[in-house]
Amino acid sequence: MNIILIAMVIALLIPIYTAWHDEGIWQKMLALASISIKASIMILVISVLRDDWMLGVAGVISLSVGNASLMLLAHIMKRLREQQL
Amino acid sequence: MNDLYLPVIVALLPLVACMLVAQRNPYHALVIRGVLGAVATLVYALLGAADVALTEALVGTMLAITLYAIAVRSSLVLHLGVLKDESSGIEHFQERLKDIFSQWHLRLELTLYSDASELHQALIHKEVHLTCIRSKSTENERQVYHARTRISRIYDILRKELSGPEVTVTRVTVPTSGKKPS
């Protein structure tokens, strides 16, 4: 099971590199979406591994909140771009 | 708790924090703050603190970046005061100003005034940061823009970026509203 989690960490490093390297704001937003979903899935995997339901609930809530915050931020960014143009 | 993956995941947190500190654009920094929130949630959950992870996900990721996005959007703005009848002929100069201040991530916002004295009063009373008046040069009938500001940093930026005979930049010293030093 350790190998699966190490592989997930390596998969998490790819969008972190994208967020650091790419200049565009929307590329960074895509990287944020990817990282937030991957982190939540990792929490869920760990909760199953440890048989801890409390962690599972935290993982599910962080999954939904990550998506909600992404939508809010994307909406504000879109409004801002429209004003600047 | 002595799992192999634990130090690898915990090492992500300082990595993302260094990325956040290295950002220059405030909006990019906000997005990286969201990434930091997600990674922090993962680390807290991994170390067994589900309640702290939940708080980080709700407050750190969602509330903080939304509130900061609104704060950055409303604070990084430069108010430009122009006359009402000149507002249509000033677009070329306005585009130049927009280009200059976009390097500093500032947004330009236009405020219209009916006459020149009202414009000057607005500058003195700190309603606008910069005023712009257009006039015709007497020698060769060219458009001349007079930009006046009361902020020394904006004056320095404009002096550096706007060079040429068609633009004059002046700095207005405004008396401080506080008590005079005696």
Short mmCIF file of N, CA and C in Angstrom, two decimals, chain A residues 1-2 5-6 9 12-13 16-17 19-20 22-25 28-29 31-32 35-36 38-40 42-43 46 49-50 52 54-55 57-58 61-62 65-66 68-70 72-73 76-77 79-81 83-85, chain B residues 1 3-6 8-9 12 15-16 19 22-23 25 27-35 38-39 41-42 44-51 53-54 57-58 61-62 65-66 69-70 73 98 105-107 109:
data_model
loop_
_atom_site.label_atom_id
_atom_site.label_comp_id
_atom_site.label_asym_id
_atom_site.label_seq_id
_atom_site.Cartn_x
_atom_site.Cartn_y
_atom_site.Cartn_z
N MET A 1 0.82 -1.21 0.00
CA MET A 1 0.00 0.00 0.00
C MET A 1 0.86 1.26 0.00
N ASN A 2 2.06 1.14 0.58
CA ASN A 2 2.98 2.27 0.56
C ASN A 2 3.30 2.69 -0.87
N LEU A 5 0.63 4.87 -2.42
CA LEU A 5 0.64 6.25 -1.93
C LEU A 5 1.83 7.03 -2.48
N ILE A 6 3.00 6.36 -2.60
CA ILE A 6 4.16 7.05 -3.18
C ILE A 6 3.87 7.42 -4.64
N VAL A 9 1.77 10.43 -4.65
CA VAL A 9 2.54 11.66 -4.37
C VAL A 9 3.26 12.12 -5.64
N LEU A 12 0.91 13.76 -7.73
CA LEU A 12 0.58 15.10 -7.18
C LEU A 12 1.66 16.12 -7.54
N LEU A 13 2.90 15.65 -7.72
CA LEU A 13 4.00 16.57 -8.03
C LEU A 13 3.86 17.16 -9.44
N ILE A 16 1.78 20.29 -9.32
CA ILE A 16 2.52 21.30 -8.53
C ILE A 16 3.60 21.93 -9.42
N TYR A 17 4.26 21.13 -10.23
CA TYR A 17 5.26 21.67 -11.16
C TYR A 17 4.58 22.59 -12.17
N ALA A 19 1.83 24.33 -11.76
CA ALA A 19 1.44 25.57 -11.08
C ALA A 19 2.64 26.48 -10.90
N TRP A 20 3.81 25.91 -10.71
CA TRP A 20 5.01 26.73 -10.49
C TRP A 20 5.54 27.27 -11.81
N ASP A 22 4.00 27.29 -15.20
CA ASP A 22 3.18 27.98 -16.19
C ASP A 22 2.82 29.38 -15.74
N GLU A 23 2.84 30.32 -16.71
CA GLU A 23 2.61 31.71 -16.37
C GLU A 23 1.12 32.08 -16.36
N GLY A 24 0.33 31.43 -17.18
CA GLY A 24 -1.08 31.81 -17.31
C GLY A 24 -1.88 31.51 -16.06
N ILE A 25 -2.84 32.40 -15.77
CA ILE A 25 -3.65 32.24 -14.55
C ILE A 25 -4.55 31.02 -14.67
N LYS A 28 -2.82 27.82 -13.93
CA LYS A 28 -2.66 27.68 -12.47
C LYS A 28 -3.96 27.20 -11.83
N MET A 29 -5.10 27.71 -12.36
CA MET A 29 -6.39 27.28 -11.82
C MET A 29 -6.62 25.79 -12.09
N ALA A 31 -4.29 23.57 -12.42
CA ALA A 31 -3.40 22.85 -11.50
C ALA A 31 -4.00 22.79 -10.11
N LEU A 32 -4.65 23.93 -9.69
CA LEU A 32 -5.30 23.95 -8.37
C LEU A 32 -6.42 22.90 -8.29
N ILE A 35 -4.79 19.44 -8.06
CA ILE A 35 -4.16 19.17 -6.75
C ILE A 35 -5.22 18.96 -5.68
N SER A 36 -6.26 19.81 -5.69
CA SER A 36 -7.26 19.71 -4.62
C SER A 36 -8.01 18.36 -4.70
N LYS A 38 -6.79 15.55 -6.09
CA LYS A 38 -5.84 14.48 -5.77
C LYS A 38 -5.58 14.39 -4.27
N ALA A 39 -5.46 15.55 -3.61
CA ALA A 39 -5.24 15.53 -2.16
C ALA A 39 -6.43 14.90 -1.45
N SER A 40 -7.67 15.22 -1.90
CA SER A 40 -8.86 14.65 -1.26
C SER A 40 -8.93 13.14 -1.47
N MET A 42 -6.39 11.20 -1.87
CA MET A 42 -5.37 10.61 -1.00
C MET A 42 -5.87 10.49 0.43
N ILE A 43 -6.60 11.52 0.91
CA ILE A 43 -7.18 11.44 2.26
C ILE A 43 -8.14 10.26 2.34
N ILE A 46 -6.18 6.99 2.50
CA ILE A 46 -5.58 6.81 3.82
C ILE A 46 -6.65 6.42 4.85
N LEU A 49 -7.33 2.85 4.41
CA LEU A 49 -6.19 2.07 4.90
C LEU A 49 -6.20 1.94 6.42
N ARG A 50 -6.49 3.06 7.08
CA ARG A 50 -6.46 3.07 8.54
C ARG A 50 -7.80 2.68 9.16
N ASP A 52 -10.47 4.55 9.34
CA ASP A 52 -10.82 5.69 10.20
C ASP A 52 -11.93 6.48 9.50
N MET A 54 -13.60 9.06 10.58
CA MET A 54 -13.51 10.51 10.79
C MET A 54 -12.69 11.16 9.66
N LEU A 55 -11.57 10.49 9.30
CA LEU A 55 -10.75 10.98 8.19
C LEU A 55 -11.53 10.93 6.88
N VAL A 57 -14.75 11.30 6.43
CA VAL A 57 -15.68 12.45 6.36
C VAL A 57 -14.91 13.73 6.01
N ALA A 58 -13.73 13.90 6.64
CA ALA A 58 -12.91 15.09 6.33
C ALA A 58 -12.52 15.10 4.85
N ILE A 61 -15.60 16.06 2.66
CA ILE A 61 -15.92 17.50 2.75
C ILE A 61 -14.85 18.31 2.03
N SER A 62 -13.58 17.93 2.17
CA SER A 62 -12.53 18.70 1.48
C SER A 62 -12.66 18.56 -0.04
N VAL A 65 -15.53 20.99 -0.92
CA VAL A 65 -15.16 22.38 -0.66
C VAL A 65 -14.10 22.84 -1.66
N GLY A 66 -13.17 21.95 -2.04
CA GLY A 66 -12.16 22.29 -3.03
C GLY A 66 -12.79 22.69 -4.35
N ALA A 68 -15.90 23.77 -4.76
CA ALA A 68 -16.69 25.00 -4.57
C ALA A 68 -15.79 26.22 -4.59
N SER A 69 -14.62 26.13 -3.90
CA SER A 69 -13.72 27.28 -3.86
C SER A 69 -13.15 27.56 -5.24
N LEU A 70 -12.92 26.50 -6.00
CA LEU A 70 -12.42 26.69 -7.37
C LEU A 70 -13.44 27.44 -8.22
N LEU A 72 -15.82 29.48 -7.15
CA LEU A 72 -15.90 30.87 -6.68
C LEU A 72 -14.75 31.71 -7.22
N LEU A 73 -13.54 31.17 -7.10
CA LEU A 73 -12.35 31.89 -7.54
C LEU A 73 -12.38 32.11 -9.04
N ILE A 76 -14.74 34.97 -9.89
CA ILE A 76 -14.17 36.29 -9.60
C ILE A 76 -13.13 36.66 -10.65
N MET A 77 -12.28 35.69 -11.02
CA MET A 77 -11.24 35.95 -12.03
C MET A 77 -11.88 36.33 -13.37
N ARG A 79 -14.87 37.69 -13.91
CA ARG A 79 -15.43 39.05 -13.81
C ARG A 79 -14.34 40.10 -13.92
N LEU A 80 -13.19 39.81 -13.31
CA LEU A 80 -12.07 40.75 -13.33
C LEU A 80 -11.53 40.92 -14.73
N ARG A 81 -11.38 39.83 -15.47
CA ARG A 81 -10.89 39.90 -16.84
C ARG A 81 -11.85 40.71 -17.72
N GLN A 83 -13.75 43.12 -16.84
CA GLN A 83 -13.61 44.54 -16.53
C GLN A 83 -12.37 45.13 -17.18
N GLN A 84 -11.29 44.34 -17.21
CA GLN A 84 -10.04 44.88 -17.74
C GLN A 84 -10.08 45.05 -19.25
N LEU A 85 -10.87 44.21 -19.93
CA LEU A 85 -10.89 44.29 -21.39
C LEU A 85 -11.71 45.48 -21.88
N MET B 1 2.17 4.91 12.81
CA MET B 1 2.46 6.23 12.23
C MET B 1 3.80 6.23 11.49
N ASP B 3 5.03 5.29 8.80
CA ASP B 3 4.90 4.83 7.42
C ASP B 3 5.96 5.51 6.55
N LEU B 4 6.20 4.87 5.45
CA LEU B 4 7.25 5.37 4.55
C LEU B 4 6.81 6.64 3.83
N TYR B 5 5.49 6.72 3.52
CA TYR B 5 5.00 7.86 2.72
C TYR B 5 4.85 9.14 3.52
N LEU B 6 4.91 9.00 4.86
CA LEU B 6 4.65 10.17 5.72
C LEU B 6 5.63 11.33 5.47
N VAL B 8 7.44 11.96 2.92
CA VAL B 8 7.34 12.44 1.52
C VAL B 8 6.19 13.44 1.39
N ILE B 9 5.04 13.10 2.00
CA ILE B 9 3.87 13.98 1.89
C ILE B 9 4.08 15.25 2.72
N LEU B 12 5.93 18.05 1.05
CA LEU B 12 5.23 18.86 0.04
C LEU B 12 4.83 20.23 0.59
N LEU B 15 7.51 22.86 0.36
CA LEU B 15 7.73 23.08 -1.08
C LEU B 15 6.71 24.07 -1.65
N VAL B 16 5.43 23.80 -1.34
CA VAL B 16 4.36 24.68 -1.85
C VAL B 16 4.44 26.05 -1.18
N MET B 19 6.90 28.08 -2.98
CA MET B 19 6.31 28.51 -4.24
C MET B 19 5.42 29.73 -4.05
N ALA B 22 7.40 32.87 -3.54
CA ALA B 22 8.11 33.32 -4.73
C ALA B 22 7.22 34.00 -5.76
N GLN B 23 5.89 33.97 -5.59
CA GLN B 23 4.99 34.56 -6.59
C GLN B 23 5.03 36.08 -6.54
N ASN B 25 2.84 38.05 -8.91
CA ASN B 25 1.49 38.51 -9.23
C ASN B 25 0.54 38.12 -8.09
N TYR B 27 -2.66 37.67 -7.99
CA TYR B 27 -3.69 36.69 -8.34
C TYR B 27 -3.10 35.28 -8.45
N HIS B 28 -1.87 35.19 -8.97
CA HIS B 28 -1.20 33.89 -9.01
C HIS B 28 -0.95 33.40 -7.59
N ALA B 29 -0.57 34.32 -6.72
CA ALA B 29 -0.32 33.95 -5.32
C ALA B 29 -1.59 33.40 -4.67
N LEU B 30 -2.76 33.97 -5.05
CA LEU B 30 -4.03 33.49 -4.49
C LEU B 30 -4.29 32.04 -4.89
N VAL B 31 -4.01 31.72 -6.15
CA VAL B 31 -4.24 30.35 -6.63
C VAL B 31 -3.28 29.39 -5.91
N ILE B 32 -2.03 29.81 -5.74
CA ILE B 32 -1.07 28.95 -5.04
C ILE B 32 -1.47 28.80 -3.57
N ARG B 33 -2.12 29.84 -3.02
CA ARG B 33 -2.64 29.73 -1.64
C ARG B 33 -3.69 28.62 -1.55
N GLY B 34 -4.49 28.48 -2.59
CA GLY B 34 -5.45 27.38 -2.65
C GLY B 34 -4.75 26.03 -2.68
N VAL B 35 -3.64 25.95 -3.45
CA VAL B 35 -2.85 24.72 -3.50
C VAL B 35 -2.28 24.40 -2.12
N ALA B 38 -4.91 22.95 0.10
CA ALA B 38 -5.20 21.54 -0.20
C ALA B 38 -4.12 20.62 0.36
N VAL B 39 -2.85 21.02 0.18
CA VAL B 39 -1.74 20.19 0.68
C VAL B 39 -1.75 20.17 2.22
N THR B 41 -4.37 20.47 4.14
CA THR B 41 -5.47 19.57 4.53
C THR B 41 -5.01 18.12 4.51
N LEU B 42 -4.28 17.76 3.45
CA LEU B 42 -3.77 16.39 3.31
C LEU B 42 -2.82 16.03 4.46
N TYR B 44 -2.53 17.45 7.49
CA TYR B 44 -3.23 17.40 8.78
C TYR B 44 -4.03 16.11 8.92
N ALA B 45 -4.69 15.71 7.80
CA ALA B 45 -5.48 14.47 7.85
C ALA B 45 -4.55 13.26 8.04
N LEU B 46 -3.40 13.34 7.41
CA LEU B 46 -2.43 12.24 7.49
C LEU B 46 -1.90 12.08 8.91
N LEU B 47 -1.70 13.21 9.59
CA LEU B 47 -1.17 13.16 10.96
C LEU B 47 -2.26 12.86 11.98
N GLY B 48 -3.47 12.66 11.53
CA GLY B 48 -4.53 12.22 12.43
C GLY B 48 -5.44 13.30 12.96
N ALA B 49 -5.24 14.57 12.53
CA ALA B 49 -6.07 15.66 13.05
C ALA B 49 -7.17 15.97 12.03
N ALA B 50 -8.24 15.18 12.05
CA ALA B 50 -9.31 15.37 11.07
C ALA B 50 -10.03 16.69 11.26
N ASP B 51 -10.16 17.14 12.51
CA ASP B 51 -10.87 18.40 12.76
C ASP B 51 -10.09 19.60 12.22
N ALA B 53 -7.91 19.45 9.78
CA ALA B 53 -7.96 19.34 8.32
C ALA B 53 -9.26 19.92 7.77
N LEU B 54 -10.35 19.64 8.46
CA LEU B 54 -11.65 20.16 8.04
C LEU B 54 -11.68 21.69 8.10
N ALA B 57 -9.63 23.12 5.29
CA ALA B 57 -10.32 23.04 4.00
C ALA B 57 -11.40 24.09 3.90
N LEU B 58 -12.15 24.31 4.98
CA LEU B 58 -13.27 25.26 4.92
C LEU B 58 -12.78 26.69 4.95
N THR B 61 -8.90 27.25 2.58
CA THR B 61 -8.99 27.13 1.13
C THR B 61 -10.14 27.97 0.57
N MET B 62 -11.32 27.85 1.18
CA MET B 62 -12.47 28.48 0.56
C MET B 62 -12.64 29.94 0.98
N ILE B 65 -9.29 32.50 0.34
CA ILE B 65 -8.97 32.94 -1.02
C ILE B 65 -10.09 33.76 -1.63
N THR B 66 -11.35 33.46 -1.27
CA THR B 66 -12.46 34.26 -1.82
C THR B 66 -12.41 35.70 -1.27
N ALA B 69 -9.41 37.50 -2.73
CA ALA B 69 -9.60 37.86 -4.14
C ALA B 69 -10.38 39.16 -4.23
N ILE B 70 -11.41 39.31 -3.40
CA ILE B 70 -12.20 40.54 -3.42
C ILE B 70 -11.36 41.72 -2.89
N ARG B 73 -8.82 42.72 -5.52
CA ARG B 73 -9.51 43.34 -6.65
C ARG B 73 -9.91 44.78 -6.34
N LYS B 98 -2.85 52.29 -19.06
CA LYS B 98 -3.27 50.93 -18.69
C LYS B 98 -2.11 49.96 -18.87
N HIS B 105 0.34 45.46 -11.77
CA HIS B 105 -0.92 44.77 -11.50
C HIS B 105 -2.00 45.72 -10.99
N LEU B 106 -1.93 46.98 -11.44
CA LEU B 106 -2.95 47.96 -11.04
C LEU B 106 -4.03 48.04 -12.13
N ARG B 107 -5.27 48.23 -11.69
CA ARG B 107 -6.40 48.38 -12.59
C ARG B 107 -6.71 49.87 -12.70
N GLU B 109 -9.34 52.94 -13.17
CA GLU B 109 -10.76 53.23 -13.05
C GLU B 109 -10.99 54.71 -13.32
#
